[in-house]
Each structure stands twice: as C-alpha cells, then as structure tokens.
mmCIF file of C-alpha atoms (C1' of nucleotides) in Angstrom:
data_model
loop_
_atom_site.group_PDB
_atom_site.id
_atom_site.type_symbol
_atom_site.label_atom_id
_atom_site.label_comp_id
_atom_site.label_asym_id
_atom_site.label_seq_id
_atom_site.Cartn_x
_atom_site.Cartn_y
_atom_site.Cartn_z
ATOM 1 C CA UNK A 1388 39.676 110.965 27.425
ATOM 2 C CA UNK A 1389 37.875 108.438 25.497
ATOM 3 C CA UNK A 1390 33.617 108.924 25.198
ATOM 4 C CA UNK A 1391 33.292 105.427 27.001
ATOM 5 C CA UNK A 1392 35.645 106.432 30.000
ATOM 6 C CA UNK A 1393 33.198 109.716 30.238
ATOM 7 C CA UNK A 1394 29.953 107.604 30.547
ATOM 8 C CA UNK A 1395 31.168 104.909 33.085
ATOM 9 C CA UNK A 1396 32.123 108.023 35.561
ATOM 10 C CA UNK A 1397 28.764 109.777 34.673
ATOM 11 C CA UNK A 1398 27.082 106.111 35.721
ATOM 12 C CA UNK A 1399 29.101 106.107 39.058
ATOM 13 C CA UNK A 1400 28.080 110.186 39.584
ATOM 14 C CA UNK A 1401 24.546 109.259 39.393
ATOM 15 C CA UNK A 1402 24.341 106.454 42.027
ATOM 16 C CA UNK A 1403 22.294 108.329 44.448
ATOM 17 C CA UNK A 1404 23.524 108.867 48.175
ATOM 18 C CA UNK A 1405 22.553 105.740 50.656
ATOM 19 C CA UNK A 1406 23.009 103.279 47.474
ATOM 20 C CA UNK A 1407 25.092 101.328 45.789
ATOM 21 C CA UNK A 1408 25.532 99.498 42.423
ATOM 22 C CA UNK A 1409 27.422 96.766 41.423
ATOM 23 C CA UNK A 1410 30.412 97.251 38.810
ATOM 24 C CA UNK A 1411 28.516 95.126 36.022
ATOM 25 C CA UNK A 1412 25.378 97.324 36.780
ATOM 26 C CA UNK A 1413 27.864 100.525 36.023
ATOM 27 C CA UNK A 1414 29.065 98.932 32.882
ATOM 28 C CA UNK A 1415 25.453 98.132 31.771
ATOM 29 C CA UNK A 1416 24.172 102.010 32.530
ATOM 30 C CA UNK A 1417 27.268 102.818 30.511
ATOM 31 C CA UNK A 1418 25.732 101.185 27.287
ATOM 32 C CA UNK A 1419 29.006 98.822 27.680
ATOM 33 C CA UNK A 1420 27.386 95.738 28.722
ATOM 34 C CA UNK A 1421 30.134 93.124 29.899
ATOM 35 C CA UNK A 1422 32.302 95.388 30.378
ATOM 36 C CA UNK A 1423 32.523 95.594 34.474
ATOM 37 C CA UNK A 1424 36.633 95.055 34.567
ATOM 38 C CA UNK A 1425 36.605 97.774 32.989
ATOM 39 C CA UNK A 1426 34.714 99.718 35.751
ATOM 40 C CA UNK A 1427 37.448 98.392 38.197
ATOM 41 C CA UNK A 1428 40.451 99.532 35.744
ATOM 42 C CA UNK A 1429 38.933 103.257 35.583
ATOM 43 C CA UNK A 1430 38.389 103.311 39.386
ATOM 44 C CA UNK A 1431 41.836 102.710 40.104
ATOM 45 C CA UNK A 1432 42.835 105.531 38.036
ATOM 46 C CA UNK A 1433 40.740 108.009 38.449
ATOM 47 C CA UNK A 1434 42.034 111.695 36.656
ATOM 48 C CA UNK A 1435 43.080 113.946 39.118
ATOM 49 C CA UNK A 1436 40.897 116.868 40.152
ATOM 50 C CA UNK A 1437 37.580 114.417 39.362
ATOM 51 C CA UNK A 1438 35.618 113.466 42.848
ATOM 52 C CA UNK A 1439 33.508 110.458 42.175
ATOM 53 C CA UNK A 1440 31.368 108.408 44.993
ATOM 54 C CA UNK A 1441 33.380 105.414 44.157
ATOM 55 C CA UNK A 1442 32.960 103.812 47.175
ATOM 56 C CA UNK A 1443 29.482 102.974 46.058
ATOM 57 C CA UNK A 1444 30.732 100.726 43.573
ATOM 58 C CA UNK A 1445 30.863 97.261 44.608
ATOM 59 C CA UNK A 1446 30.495 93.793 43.697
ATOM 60 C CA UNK A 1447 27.947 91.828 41.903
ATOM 61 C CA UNK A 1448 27.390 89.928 45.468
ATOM 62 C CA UNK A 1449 27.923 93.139 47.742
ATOM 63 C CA UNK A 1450 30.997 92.302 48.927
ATOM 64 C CA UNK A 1451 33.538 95.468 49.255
ATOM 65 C CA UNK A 1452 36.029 94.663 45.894
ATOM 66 C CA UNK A 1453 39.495 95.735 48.146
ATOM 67 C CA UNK A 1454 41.322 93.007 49.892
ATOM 68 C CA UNK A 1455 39.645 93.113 53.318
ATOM 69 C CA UNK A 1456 41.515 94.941 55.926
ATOM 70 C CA UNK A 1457 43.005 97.176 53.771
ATOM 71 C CA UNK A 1458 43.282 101.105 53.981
ATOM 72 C CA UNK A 1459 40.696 101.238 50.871
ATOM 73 C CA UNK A 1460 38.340 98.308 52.264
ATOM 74 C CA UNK A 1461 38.162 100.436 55.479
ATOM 75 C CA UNK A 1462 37.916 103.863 54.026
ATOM 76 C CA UNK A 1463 35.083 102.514 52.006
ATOM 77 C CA UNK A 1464 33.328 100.638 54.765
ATOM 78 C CA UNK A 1465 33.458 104.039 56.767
ATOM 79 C CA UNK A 1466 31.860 106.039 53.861
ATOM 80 C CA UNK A 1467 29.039 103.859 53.286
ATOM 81 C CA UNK A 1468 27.934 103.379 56.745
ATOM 82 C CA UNK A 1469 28.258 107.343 57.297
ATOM 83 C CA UNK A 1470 25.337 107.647 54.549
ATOM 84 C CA UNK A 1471 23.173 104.932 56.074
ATOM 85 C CA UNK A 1472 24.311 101.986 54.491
ATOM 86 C CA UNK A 1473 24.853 98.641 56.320
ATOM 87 C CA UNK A 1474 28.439 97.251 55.588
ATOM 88 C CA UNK A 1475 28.514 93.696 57.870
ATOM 89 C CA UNK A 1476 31.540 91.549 57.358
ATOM 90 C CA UNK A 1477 32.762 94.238 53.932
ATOM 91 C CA UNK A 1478 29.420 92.954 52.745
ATOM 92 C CA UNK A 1479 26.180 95.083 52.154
ATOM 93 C CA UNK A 1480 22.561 93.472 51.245
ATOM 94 C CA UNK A 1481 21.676 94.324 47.827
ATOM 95 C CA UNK A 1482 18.164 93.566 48.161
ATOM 96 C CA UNK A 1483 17.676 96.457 50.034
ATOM 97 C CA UNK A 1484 21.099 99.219 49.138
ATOM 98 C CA UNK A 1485 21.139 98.115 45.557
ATOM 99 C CA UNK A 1486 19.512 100.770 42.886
ATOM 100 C CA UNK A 1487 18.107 97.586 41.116
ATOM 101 C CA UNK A 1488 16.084 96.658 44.483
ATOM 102 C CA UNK A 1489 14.200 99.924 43.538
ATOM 103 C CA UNK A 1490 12.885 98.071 40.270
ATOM 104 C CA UNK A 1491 12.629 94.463 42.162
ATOM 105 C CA UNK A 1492 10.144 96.330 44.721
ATOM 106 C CA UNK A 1493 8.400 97.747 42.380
ATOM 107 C CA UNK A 1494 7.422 94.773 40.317
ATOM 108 C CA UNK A 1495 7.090 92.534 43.218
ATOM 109 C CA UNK A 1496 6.105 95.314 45.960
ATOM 110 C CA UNK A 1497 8.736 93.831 48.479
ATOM 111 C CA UNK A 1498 8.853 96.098 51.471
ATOM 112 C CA UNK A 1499 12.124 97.319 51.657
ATOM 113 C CA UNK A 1500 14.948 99.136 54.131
ATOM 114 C "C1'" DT B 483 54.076 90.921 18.979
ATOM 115 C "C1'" DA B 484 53.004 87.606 22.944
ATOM 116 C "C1'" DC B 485 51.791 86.957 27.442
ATOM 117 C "C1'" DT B 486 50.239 88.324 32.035
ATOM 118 C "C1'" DT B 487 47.243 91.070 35.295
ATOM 119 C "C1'" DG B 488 43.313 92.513 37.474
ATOM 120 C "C1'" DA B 489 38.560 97.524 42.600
ATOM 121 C "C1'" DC B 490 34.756 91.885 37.557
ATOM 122 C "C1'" DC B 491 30.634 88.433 36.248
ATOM 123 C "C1'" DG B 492 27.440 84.486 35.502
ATOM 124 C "C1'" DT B 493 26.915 79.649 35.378
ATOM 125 C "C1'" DA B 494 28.089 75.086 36.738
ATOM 126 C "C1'" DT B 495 29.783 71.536 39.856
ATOM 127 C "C1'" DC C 1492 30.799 77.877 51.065
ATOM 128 C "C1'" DA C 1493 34.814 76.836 47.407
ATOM 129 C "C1'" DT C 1494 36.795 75.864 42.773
ATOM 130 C "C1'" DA C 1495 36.665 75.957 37.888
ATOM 131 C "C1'" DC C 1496 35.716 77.954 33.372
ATOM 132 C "C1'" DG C 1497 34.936 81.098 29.819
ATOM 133 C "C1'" DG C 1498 33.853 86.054 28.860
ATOM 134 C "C1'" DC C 1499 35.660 90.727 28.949
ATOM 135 C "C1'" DC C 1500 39.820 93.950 27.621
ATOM 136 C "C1'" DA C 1501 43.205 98.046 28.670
ATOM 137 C "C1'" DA C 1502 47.889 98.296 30.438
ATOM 138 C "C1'" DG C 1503 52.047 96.738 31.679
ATOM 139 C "C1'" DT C 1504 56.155 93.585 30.818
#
DNA sequence: TACTTGACCGTAT
DNA sequence: CATACGGCCAAGT
C-alpha cells in the first residue's frame, strides 16, 4: 500500500462524528493538495477488512458525490442524518457540518449549528 | 504506448 | 442554475 494511500484514509478516519469534509479538503489534510480524484478513486476501493466513515466525504458544494437515488446516495444520506447531520435534497450546508466552518467561526465568530 | 474514465475542483461565462 | 475549460492522475482498455 503506497504511504499516500495510508494518509488520505488516516484524513477520512479523523473527520469527527456529526461532520463532514469535502474530498479536496481530504486531499489537502493528506499533504496532496489537488489531488481530490484521487480521494474518490481510493473510496471506491477501499481494502477489505478497513472500516472508514466514508460517508462523510462529500463534495466541495455538499452535494452527496453518488448519482442520486442510488443504493450508495441513500445509504449515505441515512448515515449522516443518524449522527445529526442535515442531508436536504443529497445536499448538506457546509457552513455549519463542514470541519472548515470550525475555523470560519472562529475568525469571524459566526454562530453556528 | 495511446486514449478514455471518473465517489473531484475552482474559475469564468 | 447550467455549460465550458483546464487541472489532477491511477486504472482500465
């Protein structure tokens, strides 16, 4: 298994329960900046045995990445809302589920949730 | 080797 | 909101 494969699942591991982060964001916490396609290629391939909270990997624009309507899209729609997180139309609000809205509130002391 | 695909992204129109 | 374009790049044909 290659080092870089390693850090992108240690990045998705980390995203904390009731949150979600973007696949570019992943990419970025990987140290492989640009690199968010490859996010989606790993995802879909996951090694068997590993458990990952991959259905807190989403879009740069919160929309669910699976074609809506499919087994996945609602399987991950299902997941997130069972932790708290509001999925409307396989989209969820960044500004208040994203880890970066942590940072945005913090600088600008939005109110969040 | 060459070309296509795809759980992606940011900017521009 | 939709389409287009250029980046990105491992795998599959």
């Amino acid at each position: 298994m290659k080092e870089e494969y390693l850090k992108v699942f240690e990045a998705i591991a980390a995203i904390p329960p009731g949150r979600v982060a973007s696949y570019g964001a992943i990419a970025a916490r990987a140290g492989l900046p640009g690199r968010a396609r490859l996010v989606g290629r790993l995802l879909g391939e996951v090694p068997d045995g590993m458990t990952l909270p991959w259905f807190r990997v989403l879009r740069s624009n919160g929309q669910i990445a699976m074609p809506p309507g499919s087994r996945g899209f609602r399987e991950q729609s299902r997941l997130l809302r069972a932790e708290g997180v509001e999925v409307k139309n396989g989209r969820v609000p960044l500004s208040r589920f994203g880890l970066d809205a942590d940072v945005d509130r913090e600088l600008w002391g939005i109110p969040g949730r």
